[in-house]
Amino acid sequence: MAPGHRYRRGRTVRCAIGIVPLVVILTLTGCVGGAGAGKPDATTAPSGGTTSTAKATSATPAVPSDDATAVPVPEAGANSQTAAISAAEKVVTAFGRPDLDYQTWINGLYPLLTQTGAAAYEDTDPANVPVHQVTGAGTILPGSTDVALIVTVPTDAGPYTVSLSRPTITAPWLADRIRPAQG
Amino acid sequence: MSEEKGKGALILIGVPAALIASLFAVIILFLSGTGSAAAACTGGAGTVNPANIQANAVPGFSAEQLTNAAYIMNAAATLGLDRDGQVIGVMTAIGESSLTVINHGDTAGPDSRGLFQQRDSWGSLADRMDPTTSATLFFQGLQKVSNWQSLEPTLAAHKVQRNADPYHYEKFFAAADRIVTALAGGGGSCASGTVVLPLRPGFNMTSNFGLRGFVVDGASSWHPAVDLQHYPNPCGDQIYSITSGTVSYVGGYQVTIKSPDGYDVSYLHMKLSDVSVAEGDSVTPHEPIALVGSEGPSTGCHLDLRINKKGTINEAVAALKAGEDLGGPPSTYGYVNPEQFFALFGIELCPADSCHRQY
C-alpha cells in the first residue's frame, strides 16, 4: 500500500474534470439494439474475419496472445479483519434504528459511510428499515482484501452484508453498502 | 437520451454542436455529485395498448403483469418522460410488487399498497391501488429528483421510494428493459450504467474464455479471461473500469478492482506507468484506470479482462459457471466468462456487428 493516499477518494472528483467528456460519449452510446447503433468504424474492422484466415494467412495481422495469470490479491490481514468486523457491526447497529427520526438516524450513520454510501443511504427512510439489532458476531466473506471486503452480520431481520472499503490500510473501514443477504 | 444524440456524439466529435451538447451534459454530470452511472437508452418512449398484451410477450411475466407494465409505461409517456423513465418505473414496480396490484403491505410498511407499495402518505387507497394513478404518483416523485437521469437507475428509484435498501431495484433492471423493449416495439434498449465496456466500443475479441485451441510456448492453455483490442494500433487505448469498486491491487502488469458486490475484476498487460489509479482508490463505472499495453507474457497490445466471483454477494454472478465447473485447472477457479457476466447486465460484450472474433 503506497503511503500518502489517505485522501485518495478526493481524486475521483478531480479526475472527473478530465474524463467527463469521454464519459458522456460513452454514456450516450452505451446502448445496444437500436437500428445501426454500434456500427463498426470501417477503420477498426480487421481485414481477415474468420479464425482460419487469421491463422493461416501471414498477411493477416498476428493475433496477440498471452498465457498470463493474474496475481491473487492477498486476503485481508488479521488486524484488518478484526477492525472490519467491528466496523460492520457498528454500521448495522446504527442502520437498524427504525425508532429514530430521520435526522438523528442519518447523523449517526454518516460517519460510518463512504461518500458513495452516504449518497445512497441518505435517501432511506429509517422507518422502512426492518433491522432492530445485531444478534451475533460478524464474519468476513472470502475474497477479502486490506482495502475492500464484505462482512456478514446476523440481525433480527436475517443476515446482512456490509461492503466496506478504505483508502489506506490505516484508515477506518467505512460502508459502501448495507444490504440484506441475497438468496 | 435518444439514439440520434448518441450517434451524433460519436460521429460529430469536434463539431461545435456536439461540443456544446457535451458541455451541457458535463454540467449536468457535475451537478449530480457522485457517480457517473446512468441509464442510457436507444429508442423513444413508446405507448402501449393495455388491452392488447400478448400472454407470452416476455418470458417469465404473465399477461396481467405486462398489462400493469403497460399502464406504467403510458403514465410515464403522459408526463413526457422518456424511455429511461419507463424502464425505471417498470423496474421499481417489479422490485416492489412483481408488477401485481398488491392489496397488502409488509412488516416494514403495513400500510403499503399497490404496484409501487405506496404508503398512506402517498394518497388515497383507491389512487394507490390504481395502476395508472399509482404510476403517475411515482413518476411525479421521480421528476422532483434533481438530475435523476444521471443517477444509477436503482438509486433514482430509491430517492422516490426511500426503501431500506437503495440497491434493491438493481437486479430488476434487465427484466424491466426487456419488458419495455417488447411492449414498446421498434427495437431500442437501455443500459443501466452499472456495468460498462472496458474499451470504447468497436473493439475485437482475440481470445475468448475457456480452453484455447492454439498454443503459446508449446502448451495449450485454459484462458480464464477475454482478450480485447482495437485494430489497428491498440497500444495506449484508454481502459475504463467496468464497475464501481475499490482498487485492491496494482502491481506487475495488473490492476484489480473489487466491486461492492464482492467480485474482482482484473485488467492485465498494462505498464505500471500507464496505470492512473492506486490501491485504495474508489472508482466509478467508466472511470479511466490505465492504458492498453503488452507487458508480461504477451505477443502484442491487448486487454486481458478477467472476473473472479469468489465471495460475491450478487446472486446472478454467483450462479455463473466458473473455471472449476468447466474443467479448468486451479488457476482458473472462480473465474467466470466475462461475456456471460456482461449479459447479466443486458450488455453484449462482443456484438456481431462491431466486434470481430479472431481466435
Coordinates of C-alpha atoms in Angstrom, one line a residue:
Chain A
M1 CA 0.0 0.0 0.0
A2 CA 1.5 3.2 -1.1
P3 CA 1.6 5.8 1.7
G4 CA 0.1 9.2 1.3
H5 CA -3.2 8.0 -0.2
R6 CA -5.3 8.9 2.8
Y7 CA -7.3 11.4 0.8
R8 CA -7.4 9.4 -2.4
R9 CA -11.1 9.4 -2.5
G10 CA -11.0 13.1 -3.5
R11 CA -9.0 12.2 -6.6
T12 CA -12.1 10.7 -8.2
V13 CA -13.7 14.1 -8.2
R14 CA -10.7 15.9 -9.5
C15 CA -10.2 13.4 -12.3
A16 CA -13.8 13.9 -13.4
I17 CA -12.9 17.2 -14.9
G18 CA -10.8 15.5 -17.5
I19 CA -12.9 12.4 -18.0
V20 CA -16.4 13.6 -18.2
P21 CA -16.5 14.4 -22.0
L22 CA -15.4 10.8 -22.6
V23 CA -17.9 9.6 -20.0
V24 CA -20.6 11.5 -21.8
I25 CA -19.8 10.0 -25.2
L26 CA -19.7 6.5 -23.7
T27 CA -22.9 7.1 -21.8
L28 CA -24.7 8.3 -24.9
T29 CA -23.5 5.3 -26.8
G30 CA -23.8 2.7 -24.0
C31 CA -26.8 1.1 -25.6
V32 CA -27.3 -1.9 -27.8
G33 CA -30.0 -2.9 -30.1
G34 CA -31.1 0.3 -31.8
A35 CA -31.0 0.2 -35.6
G36 CA -27.5 0.8 -36.6
A37 CA -26.2 1.5 -33.1
G38 CA -22.7 0.4 -32.5
K39 CA -21.9 0.0 -36.2
P40 CA -18.2 -0.6 -36.5
D41 CA -16.0 2.0 -37.8
A42 CA -14.6 0.8 -41.0
T43 CA -11.0 1.5 -39.9
T44 CA -11.3 -0.7 -36.9
A45 CA -12.6 -3.7 -38.7
P46 CA -9.9 -6.3 -39.4
S47 CA -9.4 -7.4 -42.9
G48 CA -9.4 -11.1 -42.0
G49 CA -12.5 -12.3 -40.3
T50 CA -12.6 -16.0 -39.7
T51 CA -10.4 -17.9 -37.5
S52 CA -8.9 -19.9 -40.3
T53 CA -7.7 -16.9 -42.3
A54 CA -6.4 -15.3 -39.2
K55 CA -4.2 -18.2 -38.5
A56 CA -3.3 -19.4 -42.0
T57 CA -2.5 -16.2 -43.8
S58 CA 0.7 -14.4 -42.9
A59 CA -0.7 -11.2 -44.4
T60 CA -3.4 -11.1 -41.7
P61 CA -2.3 -9.3 -38.5
A62 CA -1.0 -11.6 -35.8
V63 CA -3.5 -12.2 -33.1
P64 CA -1.9 -11.2 -29.8
S65 CA -1.9 -13.9 -27.2
D66 CA -0.9 -14.5 -23.7
D67 CA -0.6 -17.1 -21.1
A68 CA -0.8 -14.7 -18.2
T69 CA -2.1 -15.4 -14.8
A70 CA -3.5 -12.8 -12.5
V71 CA -1.8 -12.3 -9.2
P72 CA -4.3 -13.3 -6.5
V73 CA -4.9 -10.4 -4.2
P74 CA -3.9 -11.4 -0.6
E75 CA -6.8 -11.9 1.9
A76 CA -7.1 -9.1 4.4
G77 CA -4.7 -9.5 7.4
A78 CA -5.9 -10.4 10.8
N79 CA -5.9 -6.8 12.1
S80 CA -7.8 -5.7 9.0
Q81 CA -10.4 -8.4 9.5
T82 CA -10.8 -7.6 13.2
A83 CA -11.3 -4.0 12.5
A84 CA -13.7 -4.7 9.6
I85 CA -15.9 -6.9 11.7
S86 CA -16.1 -4.3 14.4
A87 CA -16.9 -1.6 11.9
A88 CA -19.6 -3.7 10.2
E89 CA -21.3 -4.5 13.5
K90 CA -21.2 -0.8 14.3
V91 CA -22.7 0.1 10.9
V92 CA -25.5 -2.3 11.2
T93 CA -26.3 -1.2 14.7
A94 CA -26.5 2.4 13.6
F95 CA -28.5 1.4 10.5
G96 CA -31.0 -0.7 12.4
R97 CA -32.7 2.1 14.4
P98 CA -36.2 2.4 12.8
D99 CA -37.3 4.1 16.0
L100 CA -35.2 7.2 15.4
D101 CA -36.3 10.3 13.5
Y102 CA -34.5 10.7 10.1
Q103 CA -32.1 13.4 11.1
T104 CA -30.9 11.6 14.2
W105 CA -30.6 8.3 12.3
I106 CA -28.6 9.7 9.4
N107 CA -26.4 11.7 11.6
G108 CA -25.5 8.5 13.4
L109 CA -24.8 6.7 10.2
Y110 CA -22.9 9.3 8.1
P111 CA -19.6 9.0 10.0
L112 CA -19.6 5.3 9.2
L113 CA -20.3 5.6 5.4
T114 CA -18.1 6.3 2.4
Q115 CA -19.2 9.1 0.1
T116 CA -20.9 6.5 -2.1
G117 CA -22.6 5.0 0.9
A118 CA -23.7 8.4 2.1
A119 CA -25.2 9.3 -1.3
A120 CA -27.2 6.1 -1.3
Y121 CA -28.4 5.8 2.3
E122 CA -29.3 9.4 2.9
D123 CA -32.5 8.7 0.9
T124 CA -33.5 5.8 3.1
D125 CA -36.4 6.4 5.5
P126 CA -35.3 4.7 8.7
A127 CA -38.9 3.7 9.3
N128 CA -38.6 1.3 6.4
V129 CA -35.5 -0.5 7.9
P130 CA -36.5 -3.9 9.2
V131 CA -33.4 -4.4 11.4
H132 CA -33.6 -3.7 15.1
Q133 CA -30.4 -5.3 16.4
V134 CA -27.3 -7.2 15.7
T135 CA -27.7 -10.7 17.0
G136 CA -24.2 -12.2 16.7
A137 CA -20.7 -11.8 15.6
G138 CA -19.9 -10.7 12.0
T139 CA -17.9 -12.9 9.6
I140 CA -15.6 -12.0 6.7
L141 CA -16.6 -13.3 3.3
P142 CA -13.9 -15.0 1.1
G143 CA -12.0 -12.7 -1.3
S144 CA -11.3 -10.1 1.4
T145 CA -8.6 -7.5 0.8
D146 CA -6.9 -5.0 3.1
V147 CA -8.9 -2.1 1.4
A148 CA -12.2 -3.7 0.4
L149 CA -14.1 -6.7 1.8
I150 CA -17.6 -7.8 2.8
V151 CA -18.8 -8.7 6.3
T152 CA -21.9 -10.7 7.0
V153 CA -23.6 -9.6 10.2
P154 CA -26.5 -11.5 11.7
T155 CA -29.6 -9.4 12.7
D156 CA -33.1 -10.0 13.9
A157 CA -34.1 -9.4 10.3
G158 CA -31.8 -12.1 8.9
P159 CA -28.2 -11.8 7.8
Y160 CA -27.0 -8.5 6.4
T161 CA -23.9 -8.0 4.2
V162 CA -21.8 -4.9 4.7
S163 CA -19.5 -3.9 1.9
L164 CA -16.6 -2.0 3.5
S165 CA -13.7 -0.1 1.9
R166 CA -10.9 2.3 2.9
P167 CA -8.3 4.3 1.0
T168 CA -5.3 3.0 3.1
I169 CA -4.6 0.2 5.4
T170 CA -4.5 2.6 8.4
A171 CA -7.8 4.4 7.6
P172 CA -11.0 3.3 9.3
W173 CA -13.3 1.0 7.4
L174 CA -16.4 2.7 6.0
A175 CA -19.5 1.2 4.4
D176 CA -20.4 1.4 0.8
R177 CA -23.5 -0.9 1.1
I178 CA -25.6 -2.4 3.9
R179 CA -27.9 -5.0 2.3
P180 CA -30.0 -8.0 3.4
A181 CA -28.0 -11.1 2.3
Q182 CA -29.3 -12.2 -1.0
G183 CA -30.9 -15.6 -1.5
Chain B
M1 CA -31.2 10.2 -24.3
S2 CA -32.2 9.5 -27.8
E3 CA -30.4 7.3 -30.3
E4 CA -29.8 10.3 -32.5
K5 CA -27.9 12.1 -29.8
G6 CA -25.8 9.0 -29.2
K7 CA -24.8 8.6 -32.8
G8 CA -24.3 12.3 -33.2
A9 CA -21.9 12.4 -30.3
L10 CA -19.8 9.6 -31.9
I11 CA -19.8 10.9 -35.4
L12 CA -19.6 14.6 -34.8
I13 CA -16.7 14.7 -32.4
G14 CA -15.1 18.1 -32.8
V15 CA -18.1 19.7 -34.3
P16 CA -19.3 22.7 -32.3
A17 CA -22.9 21.4 -31.9
A18 CA -21.6 18.2 -30.4
L19 CA -19.2 20.1 -28.1
I20 CA -22.0 22.2 -26.8
A21 CA -24.1 19.2 -26.2
S22 CA -21.2 17.6 -24.4
L23 CA -20.6 20.6 -22.2
F24 CA -24.2 20.7 -21.3
A25 CA -24.1 17.1 -20.3
V26 CA -20.9 17.9 -18.4
I27 CA -22.7 20.5 -16.3
I28 CA -25.5 18.0 -15.6
L29 CA -23.0 15.4 -14.5
F30 CA -21.2 17.8 -12.2
L31 CA -24.4 18.9 -10.6
S32 CA -25.3 15.3 -10.0
G33 CA -22.5 14.9 -7.4
T34 CA -21.4 11.3 -7.1
G35 CA -21.2 8.6 -9.7
S36 CA -21.5 8.7 -13.4
A37 CA -23.5 5.5 -13.8
A38 CA -26.8 6.4 -15.6
A39 CA -29.3 4.7 -17.8
A40 CA -28.6 5.2 -21.5
C41 CA -31.3 4.3 -23.9
T42 CA -31.9 4.0 -27.6
G43 CA -35.4 4.2 -28.9
G44 CA -38.1 6.6 -27.6
A45 CA -40.9 6.2 -25.1
G46 CA -43.5 4.1 -26.9
T47 CA -47.0 3.8 -25.7
V48 CA -48.8 0.5 -25.4
N49 CA -52.4 -0.6 -25.7
P50 CA -53.0 -2.4 -22.4
A51 CA -56.0 -4.2 -23.9
N52 CA -53.7 -5.8 -26.5
I53 CA -51.0 -7.6 -24.4
Q54 CA -49.8 -11.0 -25.7
A55 CA -49.6 -13.6 -22.9
N56 CA -46.1 -14.7 -23.9
A57 CA -44.7 -11.3 -24.9
V58 CA -41.9 -11.5 -22.3
P59 CA -40.9 -14.9 -20.9
G60 CA -41.4 -15.1 -17.1
F61 CA -44.2 -12.5 -17.0
S62 CA -47.9 -13.1 -17.1
A63 CA -50.3 -11.0 -19.2
E64 CA -51.6 -9.4 -16.0
Q65 CA -48.0 -8.3 -15.1
L66 CA -47.3 -7.0 -18.6
T67 CA -50.6 -5.1 -18.7
N68 CA -49.6 -3.4 -15.5
A69 CA -46.2 -2.6 -17.1
A70 CA -48.1 -1.1 -20.0
Y71 CA -50.1 1.2 -17.6
I72 CA -46.8 2.3 -16.1
M73 CA -45.2 3.0 -19.4
N74 CA -48.2 5.0 -20.6
A75 CA -48.2 7.0 -17.3
A76 CA -44.6 7.9 -18.0
A77 CA -45.2 8.9 -21.6
T78 CA -48.2 11.1 -20.5
L79 CA -45.9 13.0 -18.2
G80 CA -43.4 13.5 -21.0
L81 CA -40.8 11.1 -19.6
D82 CA -38.5 9.2 -22.0
R83 CA -37.7 5.6 -22.2
D84 CA -35.3 5.6 -19.3
G85 CA -38.2 6.8 -17.1
Q86 CA -40.4 4.0 -18.4
V87 CA -37.7 1.4 -17.6
I88 CA -37.1 2.9 -14.1
G89 CA -40.9 2.8 -13.4
V90 CA -41.2 -0.8 -14.5
M91 CA -38.0 -1.8 -12.6
T92 CA -39.3 -0.2 -9.4
A93 CA -42.7 -2.0 -9.7
I94 CA -41.1 -5.3 -10.3
G95 CA -39.0 -4.8 -7.1
E96 CA -42.0 -3.6 -5.1
S97 CA -44.8 -5.8 -6.2
S98 CA -43.7 -8.1 -9.1
L99 CA -45.9 -6.0 -11.2
T100 CA -49.1 -7.0 -9.4
V101 CA -51.5 -4.7 -7.7
I102 CA -51.0 -5.9 -4.1
N103 CA -53.7 -5.3 -1.6
H104 CA -51.5 -5.7 1.5
G105 CA -48.3 -4.3 3.0
D106 CA -45.3 -5.8 4.7
T107 CA -43.6 -5.7 8.1
A108 CA -41.7 -2.5 7.4
G109 CA -44.7 -0.9 5.8
P110 CA -48.1 -2.5 6.8
D111 CA -50.0 0.3 5.0
S112 CA -48.1 -0.2 1.7
R113 CA -50.4 -0.9 -1.3
G114 CA -50.4 -1.3 -5.0
L115 CA -47.8 -1.7 -7.8
F116 CA -45.4 0.6 -6.1
Q117 CA -46.2 -0.3 -2.5
Q118 CA -47.0 3.3 -1.7
R119 CA -47.8 4.1 1.9
D120 CA -50.7 6.1 3.3
S121 CA -48.8 9.4 2.9
W122 CA -48.8 8.9 -0.9
G123 CA -52.6 9.2 -1.4
S124 CA -55.9 7.6 -1.1
L125 CA -56.2 3.8 -1.1
A126 CA -58.1 3.9 -4.4
D127 CA -55.3 6.0 -6.0
R128 CA -52.5 3.7 -4.8
M129 CA -54.4 0.6 -6.0
D130 CA -55.0 2.1 -9.4
P131 CA -52.1 1.2 -11.8
T132 CA -52.1 4.4 -13.8
T133 CA -52.6 6.7 -10.8
S134 CA -50.0 5.0 -8.6
A135 CA -47.5 5.1 -11.5
T136 CA -48.3 8.7 -12.1
L137 CA -47.6 9.4 -8.4
F138 CA -44.3 7.6 -8.7
F139 CA -43.2 9.5 -11.8
Q140 CA -44.2 12.8 -10.3
G141 CA -41.9 11.9 -7.4
L142 CA -39.1 10.9 -9.9
Q143 CA -39.5 14.3 -11.7
K144 CA -38.8 16.1 -8.4
V145 CA -35.4 14.2 -8.0
S146 CA -32.8 16.6 -9.4
N147 CA -30.9 15.1 -12.3
W148 CA -32.5 11.7 -11.8
Q149 CA -31.4 10.8 -15.4
S150 CA -27.7 11.0 -14.3
L151 CA -28.1 8.6 -11.4
E152 CA -27.8 4.8 -11.4
P153 CA -31.4 3.7 -12.0
T154 CA -31.7 1.9 -8.7
L155 CA -30.6 5.0 -6.8
A156 CA -33.0 7.2 -8.8
A157 CA -35.9 4.8 -7.9
H158 CA -34.7 4.7 -4.3
K159 CA -34.8 8.5 -4.0
V160 CA -38.6 8.2 -4.7
Q161 CA -39.3 5.1 -2.7
R162 CA -37.0 5.7 0.3
N163 CA -36.6 2.0 0.8
A164 CA -34.3 0.4 3.3
D165 CA -32.1 -1.0 0.5
P166 CA -31.0 1.5 -2.1
Y167 CA -29.7 -1.3 -4.4
H168 CA -32.9 -3.4 -4.2
Y169 CA -34.0 -2.5 -7.7
E170 CA -30.7 -3.1 -9.5
K171 CA -31.3 -6.8 -10.3
F172 CA -34.7 -6.0 -11.9
F173 CA -33.3 -3.5 -14.5
A174 CA -32.6 -6.0 -17.2
A175 CA -36.0 -7.6 -16.9
A176 CA -37.6 -4.1 -17.0
D177 CA -35.6 -3.2 -20.1
R178 CA -36.8 -6.4 -21.8
I179 CA -40.4 -5.7 -21.0
V180 CA -40.2 -2.1 -22.2
T181 CA -38.5 -3.2 -25.4
A182 CA -41.0 -5.9 -26.0
L183 CA -44.1 -3.8 -25.3
A184 CA -42.9 -0.6 -27.0
G185 CA -41.8 -2.3 -30.2
G186 CA -39.5 -0.7 -32.7
G187 CA -36.2 -2.0 -31.1
G188 CA -34.0 0.0 -28.9
S189 CA -32.9 -0.8 -25.3
C190 CA -31.4 0.7 -22.3
A191 CA -28.1 0.1 -20.5
S192 CA -28.2 0.6 -16.7
G193 CA -24.7 2.1 -16.5
T194 CA -24.0 -0.2 -13.5
V195 CA -21.6 -2.2 -15.8
V196 CA -19.9 -0.7 -18.8
L197 CA -17.5 -1.7 -21.5
P198 CA -13.7 -1.6 -20.7
L199 CA -12.7 -0.1 -24.0
R200 CA -14.5 2.4 -26.3
P201 CA -17.0 0.4 -28.5
G202 CA -15.7 -1.1 -31.7
F203 CA -13.1 -3.4 -30.2
N204 CA -12.4 -7.0 -31.3
M205 CA -12.0 -10.2 -29.3
T206 CA -8.8 -12.0 -29.9
S207 CA -9.3 -14.7 -27.3
N208 CA -12.4 -16.0 -25.6
F209 CA -13.0 -17.6 -22.2
G210 CA -12.2 -21.3 -21.9
L211 CA -9.9 -23.9 -23.3
R212 CA -7.9 -22.4 -26.1
G213 CA -7.4 -24.2 -29.4
F214 CA -4.0 -22.7 -30.1
V215 CA -0.9 -23.0 -28.0
V216 CA 1.5 -20.5 -26.5
D217 CA 5.1 -21.6 -25.7
G218 CA 4.2 -25.1 -26.8
A219 CA 1.4 -25.7 -24.3
S220 CA -2.3 -25.5 -24.8
S221 CA -3.9 -23.2 -22.2
W222 CA -7.2 -22.6 -20.4
H223 CA -7.9 -18.9 -20.6
P224 CA -10.0 -17.6 -17.7
A225 CA -10.4 -14.3 -19.4
V226 CA -11.2 -12.5 -22.7
D227 CA -8.7 -10.6 -24.7
L228 CA -9.9 -7.4 -26.3
Q229 CA -8.3 -4.9 -28.6
H230 CA -9.0 -2.3 -31.2
Y231 CA -7.4 -2.8 -34.6
P232 CA -5.1 -1.4 -35.7
N233 CA -3.0 0.4 -33.1
P234 CA -4.4 -0.9 -29.9
C235 CA -1.4 0.2 -27.8
G236 CA -2.2 3.1 -25.5
D237 CA -6.0 2.8 -25.7
Q238 CA -7.9 4.0 -22.7
I239 CA -9.1 1.3 -20.3
Y240 CA -12.2 2.1 -18.3
S241 CA -13.3 0.4 -15.1
I242 CA -16.3 -1.8 -16.0
T243 CA -17.9 -1.4 -12.5
S244 CA -17.7 0.7 -9.4
G245 CA -15.4 -0.5 -6.7
T246 CA -12.2 -0.2 -4.8
V247 CA -8.8 -0.7 -6.4
S248 CA -7.4 -3.7 -4.4
Y249 CA -4.2 -4.4 -6.3
V250 CA -1.8 -2.6 -8.6
G251 CA 1.4 -4.4 -9.5
G252 CA 3.3 -6.1 -12.2
Y253 CA 1.1 -5.6 -15.3
Q254 CA -2.2 -5.9 -13.4
V255 CA -4.9 -3.8 -11.8
T256 CA -7.6 -5.5 -9.8
I257 CA -10.8 -3.7 -8.6
K258 CA -13.2 -5.2 -6.1
S259 CA -16.8 -4.5 -6.7
P260 CA -19.0 -3.7 -3.6
D261 CA -20.8 -6.9 -4.7
G262 CA -17.6 -8.7 -3.9
Y263 CA -16.4 -10.0 -7.2
D264 CA -12.9 -8.9 -8.5
V265 CA -12.3 -7.5 -12.0
S266 CA -8.7 -7.8 -13.2
Y267 CA -7.1 -5.9 -16.1
L268 CA -3.8 -7.2 -17.4
H269 CA -0.8 -6.3 -19.6
M270 CA -0.6 -2.6 -18.8
K271 CA 2.6 -0.7 -18.0
L272 CA 2.6 0.4 -14.4
S273 CA 3.4 3.9 -15.6
D274 CA 0.2 3.8 -17.6
V275 CA -1.9 3.0 -14.6
S276 CA -3.8 6.0 -13.3
V277 CA -5.3 4.6 -10.1
A278 CA -3.7 3.4 -6.9
E279 CA -4.6 0.8 -4.3
G280 CA -7.4 2.0 -2.1
D281 CA -8.9 4.3 -4.7
S282 CA -12.6 4.3 -5.1
V283 CA -13.7 4.2 -8.8
T284 CA -16.9 4.6 -10.7
P285 CA -18.0 2.8 -13.9
H286 CA -16.3 4.4 -16.9
E287 CA -13.5 5.8 -14.9
P288 CA -10.2 5.7 -16.8
I289 CA -7.8 3.4 -15.0
A290 CA -5.0 2.5 -17.4
L291 CA -3.8 2.3 -21.0
V292 CA -3.7 -0.9 -23.1
G293 CA -0.2 -2.4 -23.2
S294 CA 1.7 -5.7 -23.9
E295 CA 3.5 -6.2 -20.6
G296 CA 4.1 -9.7 -19.2
P297 CA 3.6 -12.9 -21.3
S298 CA 2.0 -11.2 -24.3
T299 CA 2.8 -11.0 -28.0
G300 CA 1.0 -7.7 -28.7
C301 CA -1.0 -4.9 -27.1
H302 CA -4.4 -6.1 -25.8
L303 CA -6.5 -6.0 -22.7
D304 CA -6.9 -9.3 -20.8
L305 CA -10.1 -8.8 -18.8
R306 CA -11.0 -11.4 -16.2
I307 CA -13.7 -11.6 -13.5
N308 CA -13.5 -13.7 -10.4
K309 CA -16.7 -14.3 -8.5
K310 CA -15.1 -15.6 -5.3
G311 CA -17.0 -14.2 -2.3
T312 CA -19.6 -12.3 -4.3
I313 CA -23.0 -11.4 -2.8
N314 CA -24.5 -10.9 -6.3
E315 CA -26.7 -14.0 -6.7
A316 CA -26.7 -13.8 -10.5
V317 CA -22.9 -13.5 -10.7
A318 CA -22.5 -16.3 -8.1
A319 CA -24.6 -18.6 -10.3
L320 CA -22.3 -18.2 -13.3
K321 CA -20.2 -21.2 -14.1
A322 CA -16.5 -20.7 -13.2
G323 CA -13.3 -22.5 -14.2
E324 CA -13.8 -25.3 -11.7
D325 CA -17.2 -26.0 -13.1
L326 CA -15.9 -26.2 -16.6
G327 CA -12.9 -28.5 -16.1
G328 CA -10.3 -25.7 -15.8
P329 CA -7.1 -26.0 -13.8
P330 CA -6.9 -24.5 -10.3
S331 CA -5.6 -21.2 -11.7
T332 CA -9.0 -20.7 -13.3
Y333 CA -11.1 -21.3 -10.2
G334 CA -13.6 -18.6 -9.5
Y335 CA -13.2 -17.0 -12.9
V336 CA -16.4 -16.6 -14.9
N337 CA -17.0 -16.0 -18.6
P338 CA -16.9 -12.2 -19.0
E339 CA -19.4 -12.5 -21.9
Q340 CA -21.9 -14.1 -19.6
F341 CA -21.1 -11.6 -16.9
F342 CA -21.9 -8.7 -19.2
A343 CA -25.0 -10.4 -20.4
L344 CA -26.4 -10.4 -16.8
F345 CA -26.4 -6.6 -17.1
G346 CA -28.0 -6.6 -20.6
I347 CA -24.7 -5.8 -22.4
E348 CA -23.3 -7.8 -25.3
L349 CA -19.6 -7.7 -24.9
C350 CA -18.8 -8.7 -28.4
P351 CA -21.7 -7.9 -30.7
A352 CA -21.5 -9.4 -34.1
D353 CA -22.0 -6.1 -35.9
S354 CA -19.0 -4.4 -34.4
C355 CA -16.7 -7.0 -32.7
H356 CA -14.7 -9.4 -34.8
R357 CA -13.7 -12.7 -33.1
Q358 CA -10.2 -13.7 -34.1
Y359 CA -9.3 -16.9 -32.3

